[in-house]
Amino acid sequence: MELNERAELDTSQANDLGRGSGGSGGGFGIPIPGGGGRGGIIGIVVAVLVALLGGGFGLNAMTNGDEGGQAGGTDLEQLCSTANSERLDDARCRNLLYVNSIQDYWKKAYPELGRSDYEVTTTNFFQAAVNTGCGQADSGVGPFYCPADRKVYIDLSFYDELASRFGAKGEFAQPYVLAHEYGHHVQNLLGTNAKAGQGDQSGPRSASVRLELQADCYAGAWARHATESKDKTGQQPLFKSITEADISQAIDAAEAIGDDSIQERSGGRVNPDQFTHGTSEQRKRWFNQGYDRGDPKTCDTFGTDQL
Ligand SMILES: [Zn+2]
């Protein structure tokens, strides 16, 4: 993958919130339940938040405690302007570029789904903890989309976790993660989220799994068209090139975070009743479906028996 150094980034599409206080503070310490119930307050909060990862990653990560203050955010307009020749060495600017590309794609692709009103939304970079329209979250929850405030949230150190714990080391795992979250935004705009919220929230054929696999498929559809995406001026491409090796990195990431793989890695047995995001094989296959067809209309995970 080669990014275009000359691209003008639209800094209105991301904010750097800096470090939030509250929560358990720092570190991932991803808790994976060996069984037992989810639920209580956490269950209610997580129900309105769509995270990249399942397997109980959200447990202990949402709190209704003290409001955490945010501090130390950086002005992305300055950091990511073309005047800064080192901007693309900074993960925040690279991720801003990915967000720009994903949304440029959806502005064009959304009408293919029969709608004309794609709504651009922001990604908030945070560290440790953050207050959202879905409650307070800490980094342990992983990247997520909050339907209530229609924003994407990510602690960029998650990518280190993705590399070290899940073995998904490639840079292209990053735009895959973001494209998955923007898939949830599209679902929210379409009303798919709300409908799925009324269905089963876990199990191999649950509404939750269908929602997540569709978000993976939408990510694949973006990847197919990513090199066509343009910068803020509409003149410059955002990517100079994307190779098959890059696409493999996205597929590796999708595969690494399948419910079955996560359950196995946590030392537990594979329990399909607790699936929320789909198996590794399914996540890989639905990403490929979107990538191969390049058309979000082919991402109908709700209308098929072949999940
Ligand atoms: Zn998701």
Short mmCIF file of C-alpha atoms and ligand atoms in Angstrom, two decimals:
data_model
loop_
_atom_site.label_atom_id
_atom_site.label_comp_id
_atom_site.label_asym_id
_atom_site.label_seq_id
_atom_site.Cartn_x
_atom_site.Cartn_y
_atom_site.Cartn_z
CA MET A 1 0.00 0.00 0.00
CA GLU A 2 1.21 3.42 -0.82
CA LEU A 3 -0.51 6.51 0.53
CA ASN A 4 -0.57 9.71 -1.49
CA GLU A 5 1.60 12.31 0.31
CA ARG A 6 -0.06 15.05 -1.66
CA ALA A 7 -3.60 14.24 -0.56
CA GLU A 8 -5.47 16.96 1.34
CA LEU A 9 -7.07 15.28 4.34
CA ASP A 10 -10.50 16.30 5.62
CA THR A 11 -9.71 16.81 9.29
CA SER A 12 -13.37 17.41 10.16
CA GLN A 13 -13.86 13.63 9.94
CA ALA A 14 -11.80 12.78 13.02
CA ASN A 15 -11.00 14.17 16.45
CA ASP A 16 -8.16 13.38 18.77
CA LEU A 17 -9.72 13.44 22.23
CA GLY A 18 -6.53 12.52 24.04
CA ARG A 19 -6.54 10.71 27.32
CA GLY A 20 -9.73 10.24 29.27
CA SER A 21 -9.82 9.48 32.94
CA GLY A 22 -12.05 6.98 34.66
CA GLY A 23 -12.66 3.38 33.84
CA SER A 24 -9.96 0.96 34.84
CA GLY A 25 -7.36 3.17 33.22
CA GLY A 26 -4.89 2.01 30.67
CA GLY A 27 -4.06 -1.36 29.29
CA PHE A 28 -6.37 -3.79 27.66
CA GLY A 29 -6.44 -6.74 30.03
CA ILE A 30 -9.19 -8.07 27.83
CA PRO A 31 -11.47 -10.07 30.09
CA ILE A 32 -12.91 -13.16 28.54
CA PRO A 33 -15.50 -14.94 30.61
CA GLY A 34 -15.05 -18.68 30.94
CA GLY A 35 -18.78 -18.98 31.13
CA GLY A 36 -21.38 -17.51 33.35
CA GLY A 37 -23.75 -14.75 32.56
CA ARG A 38 -23.37 -11.48 30.88
CA GLY A 39 -25.96 -8.98 31.69
CA GLY A 40 -26.84 -6.55 34.39
CA ILE A 41 -25.89 -2.98 33.74
CA ILE A 42 -23.11 -3.95 31.34
CA GLY A 43 -25.50 -5.94 29.19
CA ILE A 44 -27.82 -3.00 28.85
CA VAL A 45 -25.08 -0.58 27.89
CA VAL A 46 -23.38 -2.93 25.45
CA ALA A 47 -26.70 -3.55 23.75
CA VAL A 48 -26.52 -0.08 22.24
CA LEU A 49 -22.92 -0.28 21.17
CA VAL A 50 -21.45 -2.30 18.33
CA ALA A 51 -17.90 -3.40 18.95
CA LEU A 52 -15.44 -5.01 16.58
CA LEU A 53 -14.84 -7.92 18.90
CA GLY A 54 -17.16 -10.29 20.66
CA GLY A 55 -16.54 -12.97 23.23
CA GLY A 56 -17.32 -10.79 26.20
CA PHE A 57 -14.73 -8.18 25.41
CA GLY A 58 -17.12 -5.53 26.58
CA LEU A 59 -17.41 -6.92 30.07
CA ASN A 60 -15.99 -4.58 32.66
CA ALA A 61 -15.20 -2.10 29.96
CA MET A 62 -18.27 0.05 30.26
CA THR A 63 -18.96 1.84 33.49
CA ASN A 64 -21.62 4.15 34.72
CA GLY A 65 -19.20 5.73 37.13
CA ASP A 66 -17.69 9.19 37.32
CA GLU A 67 -17.60 11.24 34.22
CA GLY A 68 -14.05 11.12 32.99
CA GLY A 69 -12.47 14.31 31.79
CA GLN A 70 -10.69 14.33 28.47
CA ALA A 71 -7.34 15.97 28.13
CA GLY A 72 -4.40 16.24 25.84
CA GLY A 73 -5.97 15.90 22.42
CA THR A 74 -4.03 17.15 19.41
CA ASP A 75 -5.30 19.45 16.69
CA LEU A 76 -5.41 17.19 13.65
CA GLU A 77 -5.78 20.09 11.25
CA GLN A 78 -2.23 21.15 11.95
CA LEU A 79 -0.77 17.70 12.51
CA CYS A 80 -2.23 16.21 9.33
CA SER A 81 -1.83 19.13 6.94
CA THR A 82 0.36 18.74 3.87
CA ALA A 83 2.73 21.28 5.48
CA ASN A 84 3.82 18.53 7.87
CA SER A 85 5.98 16.31 5.71
CA GLU A 86 6.03 13.60 8.39
CA ARG A 87 2.28 13.47 8.91
CA LEU A 88 1.81 10.05 7.37
CA ASP A 89 4.23 8.60 9.91
CA ASP A 90 1.62 9.49 12.52
CA ALA A 91 -1.05 6.82 13.06
CA ARG A 92 -3.70 9.49 13.64
CA CYS A 93 -3.15 11.04 10.21
CA ARG A 94 -3.00 7.67 8.51
CA ASN A 95 -6.23 6.63 10.19
CA LEU A 96 -7.79 9.96 9.21
CA LEU A 97 -6.84 9.20 5.62
CA TYR A 98 -8.51 5.78 5.89
CA VAL A 99 -11.65 7.39 7.33
CA ASN A 100 -11.69 9.90 4.45
CA SER A 101 -11.39 7.08 1.95
CA ILE A 102 -14.12 4.96 3.55
CA GLN A 103 -16.56 7.86 3.63
CA ASP A 104 -15.73 9.01 0.12
CA TYR A 105 -16.63 5.48 -0.92
CA TRP A 106 -19.93 5.51 0.96
CA LYS A 107 -20.97 8.86 -0.45
CA LYS A 108 -20.93 7.14 -3.83
CA ALA A 109 -22.04 3.64 -2.80
CA TYR A 110 -24.88 4.55 -0.46
CA PRO A 111 -27.23 5.43 -3.33
CA GLU A 112 -26.69 1.88 -4.62
CA LEU A 113 -28.56 0.76 -1.52
CA GLY A 114 -31.49 2.86 -2.63
CA ARG A 115 -30.75 5.83 -0.40
CA SER A 116 -29.36 9.24 -1.14
CA ASP A 117 -28.61 10.63 2.27
CA TYR A 118 -25.28 9.25 3.46
CA GLU A 119 -24.35 11.19 6.56
CA VAL A 120 -20.65 11.80 7.13
CA THR A 121 -19.60 11.09 10.70
CA THR A 122 -16.48 11.47 12.79
CA THR A 123 -14.10 8.99 14.32
CA ASN A 124 -12.88 9.86 17.80
CA PHE A 125 -9.38 8.75 18.75
CA PHE A 126 -9.09 8.34 22.50
CA GLN A 127 -6.71 6.88 25.02
CA ALA A 128 -7.69 4.74 27.98
CA ALA A 129 -11.28 5.92 28.43
CA VAL A 130 -13.92 8.01 26.74
CA ASN A 131 -17.41 9.35 27.33
CA THR A 132 -19.84 8.55 24.54
CA GLY A 133 -23.54 8.75 23.79
CA CYS A 134 -23.58 5.05 24.74
CA GLY A 135 -21.98 5.58 28.15
CA GLN A 136 -18.38 5.64 29.28
CA ALA A 137 -16.07 3.10 27.70
CA ASP A 138 -12.48 2.15 28.27
CA SER A 139 -10.03 0.72 25.77
CA GLY A 140 -10.76 -2.86 26.79
CA VAL A 141 -13.93 -2.81 24.70
CA GLY A 142 -11.91 -2.42 21.49
CA PRO A 143 -12.97 -0.15 18.63
CA PHE A 144 -16.69 0.43 18.45
CA TYR A 145 -19.53 2.37 16.88
CA CYS A 146 -22.07 4.11 19.09
CA PRO A 147 -25.47 4.24 17.35
CA ALA A 148 -26.77 6.84 19.82
CA ASP A 149 -24.27 9.55 18.87
CA ARG A 150 -23.39 8.02 15.47
CA LYS A 151 -19.65 8.13 16.03
CA VAL A 152 -16.79 5.67 15.74
CA TYR A 153 -14.41 5.35 18.71
CA ILE A 154 -10.96 3.83 18.71
CA ASP A 155 -7.93 3.79 20.96
CA LEU A 156 -5.22 3.45 18.32
CA SER A 157 -3.13 1.27 20.63
CA PHE A 158 -5.72 -1.40 19.83
CA TYR A 159 -3.71 -2.08 16.68
CA ASP A 160 -0.74 -3.14 18.82
CA GLU A 161 -3.08 -5.55 20.58
CA LEU A 162 -4.35 -6.81 17.24
CA ALA A 163 -0.76 -7.51 16.18
CA SER A 164 0.60 -8.97 19.39
CA ARG A 165 -2.38 -10.87 20.72
CA PHE A 166 -4.18 -11.77 17.54
CA GLY A 167 -1.27 -11.97 15.12
CA ALA A 168 -2.81 -9.49 12.67
CA LYS A 169 0.30 -7.44 12.10
CA GLY A 170 -0.25 -5.77 8.76
CA GLU A 171 -0.96 -2.07 8.41
CA PHE A 172 -3.97 -2.82 6.24
CA ALA A 173 -5.68 -4.37 9.25
CA GLN A 174 -6.23 -0.75 10.33
CA PRO A 175 -8.45 0.43 7.48
CA TYR A 176 -10.28 -2.90 7.71
CA VAL A 177 -11.14 -2.19 11.34
CA LEU A 178 -12.37 1.32 10.50
CA ALA A 179 -14.29 0.16 7.44
CA HIS A 180 -16.03 -2.44 9.62
CA GLU A 181 -17.09 0.27 12.08
CA TYR A 182 -18.33 2.51 9.27
CA GLY A 183 -20.28 -0.50 8.08
CA HIS A 184 -22.17 -0.24 11.37
CA HIS A 185 -22.75 3.45 10.70
CA VAL A 186 -24.29 2.61 7.33
CA GLN A 187 -26.44 -0.04 9.04
CA ASN A 188 -27.52 2.57 11.56
CA LEU A 189 -28.51 5.02 8.84
CA LEU A 190 -30.42 2.26 7.03
CA GLY A 191 -32.22 1.13 10.19
CA THR A 192 -30.61 -2.32 10.02
CA ASN A 193 -29.10 -1.86 13.49
CA ALA A 194 -32.42 -1.10 15.08
CA LYS A 195 -34.09 -4.07 13.44
CA ALA A 196 -31.26 -6.40 14.45
CA GLY A 197 -31.52 -5.11 17.99
CA GLN A 198 -34.89 -6.82 18.26
CA GLY A 199 -33.44 -10.22 17.25
CA ASP A 200 -31.21 -12.70 19.08
CA GLN A 201 -28.02 -11.13 20.38
CA SER A 202 -25.96 -14.32 20.38
CA GLY A 203 -25.88 -17.67 18.67
CA PRO A 204 -24.57 -18.87 15.30
CA ARG A 205 -27.57 -17.56 13.34
CA SER A 206 -28.33 -14.57 15.55
CA ALA A 207 -29.16 -11.09 14.37
CA SER A 208 -25.91 -9.95 16.00
CA VAL A 209 -23.81 -12.34 13.89
CA ARG A 210 -25.66 -11.26 10.73
CA LEU A 211 -25.05 -7.60 11.55
CA GLU A 212 -21.33 -8.18 12.14
CA LEU A 213 -20.80 -10.29 9.02
CA GLN A 214 -22.56 -7.64 6.97
CA ALA A 215 -20.20 -5.01 8.40
CA ASP A 216 -17.27 -7.21 7.32
CA CYS A 217 -18.79 -7.51 3.84
CA TYR A 218 -19.24 -3.73 3.65
CA ALA A 219 -15.55 -3.39 4.62
CA GLY A 220 -14.65 -5.66 1.72
CA ALA A 221 -16.74 -3.60 -0.69
CA TRP A 222 -14.85 -0.47 0.39
CA ALA A 223 -11.50 -2.28 -0.05
CA ARG A 224 -12.42 -3.15 -3.64
CA HIS A 225 -12.96 0.55 -4.44
CA ALA A 226 -10.45 2.14 -2.06
CA THR A 227 -7.96 3.17 -4.72
CA GLU A 228 -10.74 5.16 -6.45
CA SER A 229 -11.37 7.30 -3.36
CA LYS A 230 -10.43 10.96 -3.57
CA ASP A 231 -9.16 13.52 -1.10
CA LYS A 232 -10.92 16.64 0.21
CA THR A 233 -10.34 18.52 -3.04
CA GLY A 234 -11.75 15.69 -5.12
CA GLN A 235 -8.60 15.85 -7.24
CA GLN A 236 -6.05 13.63 -5.56
CA PRO A 237 -6.37 9.92 -4.85
CA LEU A 238 -5.90 9.01 -1.20
CA PHE A 239 -4.11 5.75 -2.01
CA LYS A 240 -1.50 5.49 -4.70
CA SER A 241 -1.72 1.73 -4.63
CA ILE A 242 -3.16 -1.20 -2.72
CA THR A 243 -1.75 -4.65 -3.36
CA GLU A 244 -3.09 -8.16 -2.96
CA ALA A 245 -0.75 -8.47 0.01
CA ASP A 246 -2.58 -5.57 1.67
CA ILE A 247 -5.94 -7.21 1.07
CA SER A 248 -4.55 -10.40 2.64
CA GLN A 249 -3.71 -8.39 5.75
CA ALA A 250 -7.33 -7.28 6.04
CA ILE A 251 -8.50 -10.87 5.56
CA ASP A 252 -6.01 -12.07 8.19
CA ALA A 253 -7.40 -9.53 10.63
CA ALA A 254 -11.01 -10.54 9.96
CA GLU A 255 -10.02 -14.17 10.43
CA ALA A 256 -8.09 -13.50 13.62
CA ILE A 257 -11.07 -12.08 15.44
CA GLY A 258 -13.66 -14.76 14.71
CA ASP A 259 -15.68 -15.84 17.71
CA ASP A 260 -14.37 -19.41 17.58
CA SER A 261 -10.73 -18.30 17.40
CA ILE A 262 -11.17 -15.92 20.30
CA GLN A 263 -12.86 -18.57 22.41
CA GLU A 264 -10.10 -21.06 21.62
CA ARG A 265 -7.38 -18.56 22.35
CA SER A 266 -8.94 -17.80 25.71
CA GLY A 267 -8.58 -21.48 26.59
CA GLY A 268 -12.27 -22.17 26.54
CA ARG A 269 -14.14 -24.58 24.35
CA VAL A 270 -15.91 -23.28 21.26
CA ASN A 271 -19.47 -22.47 22.21
CA PRO A 272 -21.60 -21.40 19.21
CA ASP A 273 -24.40 -20.26 21.53
CA GLN A 274 -22.14 -17.40 22.56
CA PHE A 275 -21.22 -16.32 19.04
CA THR A 276 -21.88 -12.64 18.42
CA HIS A 277 -19.65 -11.82 15.44
CA GLY A 278 -19.32 -15.04 13.44
CA THR A 279 -16.55 -17.59 13.05
CA SER A 280 -13.15 -16.88 11.53
CA GLU A 281 -14.18 -18.67 8.39
CA GLN A 282 -17.37 -16.61 8.11
CA ARG A 283 -15.70 -13.26 8.77
CA LYS A 284 -13.09 -14.01 6.15
CA ARG A 285 -15.68 -15.23 3.67
CA TRP A 286 -18.01 -12.22 4.05
CA PHE A 287 -15.13 -9.77 3.75
CA ASN A 288 -14.19 -11.60 0.53
CA GLN A 289 -17.77 -11.50 -0.67
CA GLY A 290 -17.73 -7.71 -0.40
CA TYR A 291 -14.28 -7.47 -1.93
CA ASP A 292 -14.91 -9.84 -4.83
CA ARG A 293 -18.28 -8.36 -5.78
CA GLY A 294 -17.50 -4.76 -4.83
CA ASP A 295 -21.19 -4.17 -4.28
CA PRO A 296 -22.82 -3.65 -0.87
CA LYS A 297 -26.10 -5.02 -2.21
CA THR A 298 -24.48 -8.46 -2.22
CA CYS A 299 -23.94 -8.19 1.55
CA ASP A 300 -27.40 -9.49 2.44
CA THR A 301 -26.55 -11.53 5.51
CA PHE A 302 -30.13 -11.18 6.73
CA GLY A 303 -31.69 -12.73 3.66
CA THR A 304 -29.64 -15.92 3.41
CA ASP A 305 -29.42 -19.29 5.13
CA GLN A 306 -25.79 -19.56 4.03
CA LEU A 307 -24.12 -17.44 6.65
ZN ZN B 1 -18.83 -4.87 14.58
#
